[in-house]
CSV table of C-alpha atoms and ligand atoms in Angstrom, one decimal:
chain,number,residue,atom,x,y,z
A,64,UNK,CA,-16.0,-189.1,39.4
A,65,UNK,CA,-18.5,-191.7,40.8
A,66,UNK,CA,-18.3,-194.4,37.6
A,67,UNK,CA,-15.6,-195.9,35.9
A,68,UNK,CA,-15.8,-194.3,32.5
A,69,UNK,CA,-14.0,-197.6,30.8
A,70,UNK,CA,-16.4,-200.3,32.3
A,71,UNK,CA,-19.6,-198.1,34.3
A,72,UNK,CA,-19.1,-199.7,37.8
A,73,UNK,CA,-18.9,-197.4,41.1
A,74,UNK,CA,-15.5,-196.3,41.7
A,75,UNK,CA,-14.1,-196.4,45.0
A,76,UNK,CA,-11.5,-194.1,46.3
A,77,UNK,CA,-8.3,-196.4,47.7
A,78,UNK,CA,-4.4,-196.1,47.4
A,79,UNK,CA,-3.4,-198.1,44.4
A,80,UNK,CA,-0.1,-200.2,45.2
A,81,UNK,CA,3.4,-198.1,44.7
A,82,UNK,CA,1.2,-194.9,45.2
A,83,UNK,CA,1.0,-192.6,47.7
A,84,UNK,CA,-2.2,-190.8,46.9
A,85,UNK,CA,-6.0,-191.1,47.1
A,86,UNK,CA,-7.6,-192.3,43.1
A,87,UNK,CA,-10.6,-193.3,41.8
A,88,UNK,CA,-9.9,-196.9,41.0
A,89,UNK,CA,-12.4,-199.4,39.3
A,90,UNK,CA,-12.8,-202.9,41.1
A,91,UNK,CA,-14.0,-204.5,38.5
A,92,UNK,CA,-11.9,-203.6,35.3
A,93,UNK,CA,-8.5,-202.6,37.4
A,94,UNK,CA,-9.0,-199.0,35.7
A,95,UNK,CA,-7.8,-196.3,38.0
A,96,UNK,CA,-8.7,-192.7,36.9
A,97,UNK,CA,-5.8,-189.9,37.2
A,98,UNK,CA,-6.9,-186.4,37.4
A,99,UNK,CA,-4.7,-183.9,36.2
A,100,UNK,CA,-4.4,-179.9,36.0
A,101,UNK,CA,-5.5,-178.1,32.9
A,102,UNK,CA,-3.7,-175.8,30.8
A,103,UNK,CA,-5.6,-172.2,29.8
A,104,UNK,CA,-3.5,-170.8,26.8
A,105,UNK,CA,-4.0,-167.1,25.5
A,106,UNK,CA,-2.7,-163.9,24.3
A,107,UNK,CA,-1.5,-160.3,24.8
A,108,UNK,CA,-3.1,-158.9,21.7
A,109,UNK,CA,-1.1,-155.5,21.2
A,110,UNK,CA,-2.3,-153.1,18.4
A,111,UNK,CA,-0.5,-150.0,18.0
A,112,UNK,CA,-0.5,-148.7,21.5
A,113,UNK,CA,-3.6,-150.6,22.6
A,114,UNK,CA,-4.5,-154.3,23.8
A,115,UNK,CA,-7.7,-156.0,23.0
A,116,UNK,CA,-9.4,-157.2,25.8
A,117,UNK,CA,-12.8,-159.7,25.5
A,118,UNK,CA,-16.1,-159.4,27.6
A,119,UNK,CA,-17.6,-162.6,28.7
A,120,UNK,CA,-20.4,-163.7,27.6
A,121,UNK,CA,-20.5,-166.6,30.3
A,122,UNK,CA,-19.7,-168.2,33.7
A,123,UNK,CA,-17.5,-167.8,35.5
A,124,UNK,CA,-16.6,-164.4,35.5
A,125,UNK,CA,-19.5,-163.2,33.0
A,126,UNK,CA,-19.5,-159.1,32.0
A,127,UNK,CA,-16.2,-159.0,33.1
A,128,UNK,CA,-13.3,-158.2,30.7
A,129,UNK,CA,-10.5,-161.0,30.0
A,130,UNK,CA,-7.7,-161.5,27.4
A,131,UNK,CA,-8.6,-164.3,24.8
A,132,UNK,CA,-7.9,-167.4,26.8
A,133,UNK,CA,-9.1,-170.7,27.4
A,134,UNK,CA,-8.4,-174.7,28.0
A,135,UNK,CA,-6.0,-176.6,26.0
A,136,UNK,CA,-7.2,-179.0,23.6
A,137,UNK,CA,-5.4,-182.6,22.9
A,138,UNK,CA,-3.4,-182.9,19.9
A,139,UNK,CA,-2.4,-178.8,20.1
A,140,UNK,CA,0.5,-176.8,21.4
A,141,UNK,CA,-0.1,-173.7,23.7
A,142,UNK,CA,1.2,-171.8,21.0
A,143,UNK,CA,-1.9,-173.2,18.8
A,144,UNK,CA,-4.6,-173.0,21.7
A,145,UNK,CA,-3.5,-169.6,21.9
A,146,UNK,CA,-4.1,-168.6,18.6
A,147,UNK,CA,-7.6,-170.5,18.4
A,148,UNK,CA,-9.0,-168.7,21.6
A,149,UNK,CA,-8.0,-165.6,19.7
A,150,UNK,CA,-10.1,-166.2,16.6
A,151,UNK,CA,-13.2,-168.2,18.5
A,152,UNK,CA,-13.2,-165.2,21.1
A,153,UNK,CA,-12.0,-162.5,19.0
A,154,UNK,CA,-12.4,-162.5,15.8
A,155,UNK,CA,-9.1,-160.6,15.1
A,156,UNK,CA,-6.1,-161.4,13.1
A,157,UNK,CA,-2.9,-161.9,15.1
A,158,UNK,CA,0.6,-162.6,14.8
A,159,UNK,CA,1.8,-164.7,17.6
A,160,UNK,CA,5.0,-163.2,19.5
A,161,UNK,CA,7.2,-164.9,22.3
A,162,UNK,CA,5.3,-167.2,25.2
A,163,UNK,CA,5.6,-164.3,28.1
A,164,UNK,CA,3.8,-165.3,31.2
A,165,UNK,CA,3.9,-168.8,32.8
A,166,UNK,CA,1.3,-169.0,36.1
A,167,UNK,CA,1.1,-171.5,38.4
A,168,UNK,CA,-2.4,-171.2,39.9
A,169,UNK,CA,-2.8,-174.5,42.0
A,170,UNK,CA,-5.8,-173.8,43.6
A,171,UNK,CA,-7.5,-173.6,40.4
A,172,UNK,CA,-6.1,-176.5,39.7
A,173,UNK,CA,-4.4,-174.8,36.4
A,174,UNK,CA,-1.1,-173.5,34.6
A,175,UNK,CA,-1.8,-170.3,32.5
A,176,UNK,CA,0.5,-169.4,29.6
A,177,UNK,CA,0.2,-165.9,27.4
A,178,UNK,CA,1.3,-165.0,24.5
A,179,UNK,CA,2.4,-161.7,23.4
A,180,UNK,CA,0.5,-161.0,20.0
A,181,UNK,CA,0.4,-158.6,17.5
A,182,UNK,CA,-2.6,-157.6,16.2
A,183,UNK,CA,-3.0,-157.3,11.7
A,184,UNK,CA,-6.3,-155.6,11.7
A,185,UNK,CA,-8.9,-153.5,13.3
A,186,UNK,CA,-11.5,-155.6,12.4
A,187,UNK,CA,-12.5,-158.0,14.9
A,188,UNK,CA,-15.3,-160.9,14.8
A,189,UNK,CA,-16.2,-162.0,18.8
A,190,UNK,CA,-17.8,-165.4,19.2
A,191,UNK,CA,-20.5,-166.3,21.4
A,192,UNK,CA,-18.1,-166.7,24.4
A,193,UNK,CA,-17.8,-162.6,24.2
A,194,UNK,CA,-20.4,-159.8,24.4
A,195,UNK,CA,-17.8,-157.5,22.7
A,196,UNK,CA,-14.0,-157.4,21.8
A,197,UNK,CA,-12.7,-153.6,22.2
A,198,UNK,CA,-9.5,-151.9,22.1
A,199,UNK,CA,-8.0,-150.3,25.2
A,200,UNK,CA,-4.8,-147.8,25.7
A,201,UNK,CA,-2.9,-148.9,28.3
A,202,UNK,CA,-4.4,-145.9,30.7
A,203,UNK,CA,-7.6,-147.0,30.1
A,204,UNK,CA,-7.7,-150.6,31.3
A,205,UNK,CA,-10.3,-151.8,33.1
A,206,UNK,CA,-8.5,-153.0,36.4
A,207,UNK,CA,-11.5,-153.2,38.6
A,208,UNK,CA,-13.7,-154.9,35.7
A,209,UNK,CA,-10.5,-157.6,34.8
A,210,UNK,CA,-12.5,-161.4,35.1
A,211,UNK,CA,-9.2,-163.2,36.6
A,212,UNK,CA,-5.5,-162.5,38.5
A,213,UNK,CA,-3.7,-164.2,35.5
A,214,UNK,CA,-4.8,-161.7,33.3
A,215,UNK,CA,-4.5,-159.0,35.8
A,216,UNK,CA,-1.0,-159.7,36.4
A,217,UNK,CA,0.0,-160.8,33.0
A,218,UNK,CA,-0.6,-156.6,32.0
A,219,UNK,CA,1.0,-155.5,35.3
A,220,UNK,CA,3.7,-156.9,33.9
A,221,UNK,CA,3.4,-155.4,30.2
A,222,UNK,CA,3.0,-152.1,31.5
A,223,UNK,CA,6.1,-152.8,33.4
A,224,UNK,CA,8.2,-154.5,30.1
A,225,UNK,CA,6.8,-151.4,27.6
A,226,UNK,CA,8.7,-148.9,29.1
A,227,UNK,CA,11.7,-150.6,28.3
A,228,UNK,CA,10.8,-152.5,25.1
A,229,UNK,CA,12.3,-156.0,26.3
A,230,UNK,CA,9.3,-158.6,27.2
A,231,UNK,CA,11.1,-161.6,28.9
A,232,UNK,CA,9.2,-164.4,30.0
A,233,UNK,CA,7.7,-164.3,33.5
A,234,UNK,CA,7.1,-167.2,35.3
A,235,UNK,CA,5.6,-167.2,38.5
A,236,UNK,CA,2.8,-168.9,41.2
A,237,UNK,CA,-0.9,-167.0,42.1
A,238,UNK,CA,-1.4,-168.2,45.6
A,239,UNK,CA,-4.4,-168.7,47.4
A,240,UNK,CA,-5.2,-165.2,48.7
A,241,UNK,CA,-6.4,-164.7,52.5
A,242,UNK,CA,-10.0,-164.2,52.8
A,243,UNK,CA,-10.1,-160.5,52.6
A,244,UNK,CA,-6.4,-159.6,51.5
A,245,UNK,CA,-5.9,-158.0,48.5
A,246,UNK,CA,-2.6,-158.6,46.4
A,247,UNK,CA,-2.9,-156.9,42.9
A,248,UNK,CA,-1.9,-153.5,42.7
A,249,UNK,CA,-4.9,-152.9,40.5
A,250,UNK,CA,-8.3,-153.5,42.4
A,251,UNK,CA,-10.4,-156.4,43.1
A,252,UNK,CA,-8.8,-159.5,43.6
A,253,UNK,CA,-10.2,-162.4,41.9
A,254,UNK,CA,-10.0,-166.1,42.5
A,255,UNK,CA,-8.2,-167.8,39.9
B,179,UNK,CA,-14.3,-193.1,27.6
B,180,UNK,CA,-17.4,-195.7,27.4
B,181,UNK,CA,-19.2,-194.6,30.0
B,182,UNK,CA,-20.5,-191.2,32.0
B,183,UNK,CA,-18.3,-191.1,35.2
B,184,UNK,CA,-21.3,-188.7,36.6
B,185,UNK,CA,-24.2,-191.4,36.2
B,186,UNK,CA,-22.4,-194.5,34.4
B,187,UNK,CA,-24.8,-194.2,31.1
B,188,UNK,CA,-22.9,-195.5,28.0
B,189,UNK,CA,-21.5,-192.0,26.2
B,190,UNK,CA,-22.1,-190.5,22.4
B,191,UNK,CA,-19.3,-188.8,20.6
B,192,UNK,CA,-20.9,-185.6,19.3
B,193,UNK,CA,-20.5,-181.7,19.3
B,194,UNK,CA,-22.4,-180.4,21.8
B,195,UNK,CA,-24.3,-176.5,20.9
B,196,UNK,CA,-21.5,-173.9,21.1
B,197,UNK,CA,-18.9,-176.1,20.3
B,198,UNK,CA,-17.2,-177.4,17.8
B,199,UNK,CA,-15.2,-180.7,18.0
B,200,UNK,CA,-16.3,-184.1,19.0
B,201,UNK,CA,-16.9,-184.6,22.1
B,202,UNK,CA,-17.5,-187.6,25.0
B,203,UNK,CA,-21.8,-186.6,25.9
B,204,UNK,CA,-23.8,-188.3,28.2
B,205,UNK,CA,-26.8,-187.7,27.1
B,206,UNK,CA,-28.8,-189.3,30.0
B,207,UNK,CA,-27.5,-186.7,32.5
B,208,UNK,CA,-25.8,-184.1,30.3
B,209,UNK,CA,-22.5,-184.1,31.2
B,210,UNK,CA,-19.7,-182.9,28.7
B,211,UNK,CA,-16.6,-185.0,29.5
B,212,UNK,CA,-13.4,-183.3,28.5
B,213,UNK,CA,-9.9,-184.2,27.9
B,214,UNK,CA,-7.2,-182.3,27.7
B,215,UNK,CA,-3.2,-182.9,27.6
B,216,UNK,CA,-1.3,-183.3,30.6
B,217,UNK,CA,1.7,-181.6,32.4
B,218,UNK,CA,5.1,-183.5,32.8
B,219,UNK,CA,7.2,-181.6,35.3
B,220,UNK,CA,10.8,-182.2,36.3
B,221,UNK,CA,14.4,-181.1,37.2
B,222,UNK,CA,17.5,-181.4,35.7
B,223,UNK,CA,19.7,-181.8,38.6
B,224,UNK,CA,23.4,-181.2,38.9
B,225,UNK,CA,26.1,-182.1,41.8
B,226,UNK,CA,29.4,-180.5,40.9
B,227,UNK,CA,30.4,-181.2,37.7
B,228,UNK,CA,27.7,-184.0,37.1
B,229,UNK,CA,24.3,-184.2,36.3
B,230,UNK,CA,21.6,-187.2,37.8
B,231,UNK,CA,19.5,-189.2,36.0
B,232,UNK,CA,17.3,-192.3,36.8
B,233,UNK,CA,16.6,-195.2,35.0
B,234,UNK,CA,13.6,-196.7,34.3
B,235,UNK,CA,11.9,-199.3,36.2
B,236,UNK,CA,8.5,-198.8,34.3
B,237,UNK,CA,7.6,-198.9,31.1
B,238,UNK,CA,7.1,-196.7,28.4
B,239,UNK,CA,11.3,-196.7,28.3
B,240,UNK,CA,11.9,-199.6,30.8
B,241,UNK,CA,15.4,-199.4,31.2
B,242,UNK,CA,16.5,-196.3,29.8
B,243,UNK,CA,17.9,-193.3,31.7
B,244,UNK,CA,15.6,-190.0,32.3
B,245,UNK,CA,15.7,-187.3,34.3
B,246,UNK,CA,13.6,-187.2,37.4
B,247,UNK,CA,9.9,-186.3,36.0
B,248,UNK,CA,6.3,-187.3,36.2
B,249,UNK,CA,2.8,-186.0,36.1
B,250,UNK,CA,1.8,-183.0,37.6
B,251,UNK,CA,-0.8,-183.5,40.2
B,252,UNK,CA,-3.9,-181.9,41.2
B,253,UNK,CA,-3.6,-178.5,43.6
B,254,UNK,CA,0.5,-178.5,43.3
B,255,UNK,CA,2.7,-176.1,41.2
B,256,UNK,CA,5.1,-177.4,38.9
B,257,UNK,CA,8.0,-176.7,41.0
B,258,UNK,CA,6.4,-178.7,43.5
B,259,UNK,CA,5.6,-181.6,41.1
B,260,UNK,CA,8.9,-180.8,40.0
B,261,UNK,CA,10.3,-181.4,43.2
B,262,UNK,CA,8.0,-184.1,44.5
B,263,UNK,CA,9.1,-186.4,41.6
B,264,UNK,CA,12.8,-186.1,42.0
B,265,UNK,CA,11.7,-187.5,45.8
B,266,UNK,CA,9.8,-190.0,44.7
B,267,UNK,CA,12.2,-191.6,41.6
B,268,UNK,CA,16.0,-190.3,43.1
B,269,UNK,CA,15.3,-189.4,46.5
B,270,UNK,CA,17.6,-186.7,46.0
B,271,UNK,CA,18.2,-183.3,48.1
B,272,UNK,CA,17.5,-180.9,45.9
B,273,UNK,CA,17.3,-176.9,45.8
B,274,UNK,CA,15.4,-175.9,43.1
B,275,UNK,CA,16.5,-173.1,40.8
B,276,UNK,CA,14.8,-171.7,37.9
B,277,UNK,CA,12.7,-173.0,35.3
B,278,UNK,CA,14.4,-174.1,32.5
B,279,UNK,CA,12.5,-175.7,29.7
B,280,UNK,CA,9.0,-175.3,28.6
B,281,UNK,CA,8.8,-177.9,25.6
B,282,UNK,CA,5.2,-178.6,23.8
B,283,UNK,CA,4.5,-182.4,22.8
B,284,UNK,CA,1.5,-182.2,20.9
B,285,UNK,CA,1.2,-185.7,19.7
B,286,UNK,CA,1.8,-187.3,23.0
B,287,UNK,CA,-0.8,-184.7,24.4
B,288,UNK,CA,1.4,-182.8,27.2
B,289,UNK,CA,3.6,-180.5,28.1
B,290,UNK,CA,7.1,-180.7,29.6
B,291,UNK,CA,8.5,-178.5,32.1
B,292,UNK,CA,12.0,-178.9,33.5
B,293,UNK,CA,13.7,-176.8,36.3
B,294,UNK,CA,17.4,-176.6,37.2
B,295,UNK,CA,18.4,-177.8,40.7
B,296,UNK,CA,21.1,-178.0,42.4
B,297,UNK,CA,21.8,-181.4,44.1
B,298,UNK,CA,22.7,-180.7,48.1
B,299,UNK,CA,23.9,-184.4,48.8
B,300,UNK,CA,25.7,-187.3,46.9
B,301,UNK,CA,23.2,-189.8,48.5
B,302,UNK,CA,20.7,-191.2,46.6
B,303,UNK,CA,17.7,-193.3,47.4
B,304,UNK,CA,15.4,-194.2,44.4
B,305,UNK,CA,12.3,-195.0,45.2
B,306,UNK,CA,10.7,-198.1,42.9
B,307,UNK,CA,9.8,-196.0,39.6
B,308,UNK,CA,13.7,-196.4,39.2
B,309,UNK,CA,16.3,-199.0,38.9
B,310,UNK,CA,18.9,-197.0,39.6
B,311,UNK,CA,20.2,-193.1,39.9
B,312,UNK,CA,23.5,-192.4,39.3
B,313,UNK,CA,25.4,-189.0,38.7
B,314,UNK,CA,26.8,-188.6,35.0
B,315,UNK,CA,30.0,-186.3,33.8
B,316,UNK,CA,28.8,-184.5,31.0
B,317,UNK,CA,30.8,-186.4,28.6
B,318,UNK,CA,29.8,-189.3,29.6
B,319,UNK,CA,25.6,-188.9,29.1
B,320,UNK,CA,24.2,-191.8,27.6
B,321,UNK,CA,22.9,-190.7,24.9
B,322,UNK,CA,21.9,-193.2,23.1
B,323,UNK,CA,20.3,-194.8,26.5
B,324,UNK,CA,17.7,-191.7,26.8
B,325,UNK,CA,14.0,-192.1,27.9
B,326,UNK,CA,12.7,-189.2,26.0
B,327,UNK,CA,13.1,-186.6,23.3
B,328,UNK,CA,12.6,-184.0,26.0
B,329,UNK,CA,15.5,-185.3,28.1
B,330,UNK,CA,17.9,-185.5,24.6
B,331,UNK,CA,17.1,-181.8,24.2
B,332,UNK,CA,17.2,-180.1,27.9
B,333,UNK,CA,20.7,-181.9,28.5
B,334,UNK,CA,21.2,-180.7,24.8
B,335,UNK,CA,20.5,-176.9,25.9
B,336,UNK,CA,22.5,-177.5,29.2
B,337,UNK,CA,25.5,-178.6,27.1
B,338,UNK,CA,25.4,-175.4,25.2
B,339,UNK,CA,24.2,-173.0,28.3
B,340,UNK,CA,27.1,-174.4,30.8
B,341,UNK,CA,29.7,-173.0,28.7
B,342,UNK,CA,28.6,-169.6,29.1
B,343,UNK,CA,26.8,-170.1,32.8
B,344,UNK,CA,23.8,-168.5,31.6
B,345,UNK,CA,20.3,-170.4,31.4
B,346,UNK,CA,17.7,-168.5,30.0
B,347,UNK,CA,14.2,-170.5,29.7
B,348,UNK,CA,14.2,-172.3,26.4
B,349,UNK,CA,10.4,-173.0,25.0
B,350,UNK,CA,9.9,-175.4,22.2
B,351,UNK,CA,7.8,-177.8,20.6
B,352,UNK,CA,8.8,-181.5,19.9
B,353,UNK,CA,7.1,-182.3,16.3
B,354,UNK,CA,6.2,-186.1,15.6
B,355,UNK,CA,9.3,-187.2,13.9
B,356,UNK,CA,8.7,-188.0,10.2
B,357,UNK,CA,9.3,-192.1,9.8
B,358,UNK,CA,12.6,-193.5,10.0
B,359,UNK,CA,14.0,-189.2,10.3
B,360,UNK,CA,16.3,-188.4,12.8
B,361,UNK,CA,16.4,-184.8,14.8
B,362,UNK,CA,18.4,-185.0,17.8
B,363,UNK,CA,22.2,-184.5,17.2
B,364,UNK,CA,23.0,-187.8,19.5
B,365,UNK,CA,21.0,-190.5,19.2
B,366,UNK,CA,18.0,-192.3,18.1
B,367,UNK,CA,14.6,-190.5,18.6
B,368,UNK,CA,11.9,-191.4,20.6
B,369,UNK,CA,8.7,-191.0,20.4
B,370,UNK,CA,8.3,-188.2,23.8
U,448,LIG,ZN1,-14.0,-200.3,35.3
U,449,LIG,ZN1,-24.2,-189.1,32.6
């Protein structure tokens, strides 16, 4: 941020009294300009013995196959973000099931929640944000061609839970990974 | 937002291709300027028999008693954030246990994540965000002296969960109260 979006003056970058942190405060209005991590909300789409994954249709991560996900909007609950990346990605009809994995990705700057879903029909609509919306049985996913590591390890984590039919909620961090390392069981890691 | 914080321009509210809500458009330079809700993360901590809560020395709620919380910051988890603000309101030693409320606030635009933690030390040193901390007997929680609707209901979960010693992770949403309604079983409502 280089202006102060209340007044339009150059911001500088100081340590407003009683913080403890660099801001972008506005010398001329007072204004000082928190920036805060984002919330990507989504779903598990089951259907019959398949998920529904997404391919994008854009950046970042474009080709590569994601579940419906995507940023929080004001004046919604995840559960409700959820359910609109589902239609504006997918097209398809869902029921929405428990909230199932919690990720803390700092580096992106980002806390991910999925929803487990069940899926009402076959038929599915993508938006523009996908080049397709396709069905997948659980042998047949796509590791190596997965767009992000919450998405990866949200399924690594279904394929775990379906065996045994309970689905608790997961909640855990996606560090930084080593230049080189690789940390998913499944392929590729990516960054986020 | 009045002006671009990319080239200080005066901004349009309009939907941009692809889109489809109102949003804050430069359209000298381009730039989409998003919002979306932020993350309150904090602990509910306990010492014995007791549990610690802060009261306000800021407003919204000046004077009332919370539990340590704030905003999440850029490039931390929320157990860090978690832990950062019961350093920077109680000045507690904490050790951090598991996450224990996930709770939606649509109308206030964020979400609320408490952990449990166990408090290491009776000393206290609240830092200026507070008037006071002070450890409370569970009979004796102030009810009517609460900050937030997210504090009435994760002490309300904790004085149903300590009777069995089992916390599972309770997610909610908090709806905006109907006028002059009450929902909490002790207390007033507020507007959090
Ligand atoms: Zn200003
Ligand atoms: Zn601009």
């Amino acid at each position: 941020q280089k202006f102060c979006s209340q007044c339009g003056t150059v911001l500088n970058q100081l340590i407003p009294p009683d913080d403890n942190r660099l801001r972008d405060v506005c010398q001329h209005c007072g204004a000082v300009h928190y920036q805060n991590p984002r919330n990507v909300v989504g779903v598990l789409p089951v259907w019959q013995d398949k998920i529904l994954l997404c391919r994008r249709a854009i950046e970042p991560r474009y080709d590569k196959w994601t579940l419906p996900a995507g940023f929080m909007e004001l004046g919604e609950t995840t559960a409700q973000g959820a359910m609109r990346e589902t239609q504006e990605e997918a097209g398809a009809q869902i029921e929405l099931g428990p909230l199932y994995t919690v990720i803390d990705v700092p580096h992106a700057e980002q806390v991910h929640f999925f929803y487990l879903a069940k899926v009402l029909s076959e038929d599915l609509f993508p938006g523009p944000e996908s080049l397709e919306a396709a069905f997948f049985a659980l042998d047949d996913i796509p590791w190596g061609e997965l767009a992000f590591r919450t998405i990866i390890t949200t399924l690594e984590h279904y394929l775990v839970d379906v065996k045994t039919g309970i689905f608790p909620m997961h909640h855990y961090d996606i560090p930084l990974p080593a230049p080189g390392s690789t940390t998913s069981r499944h392929g590729k890691i990516n960054l986020d």
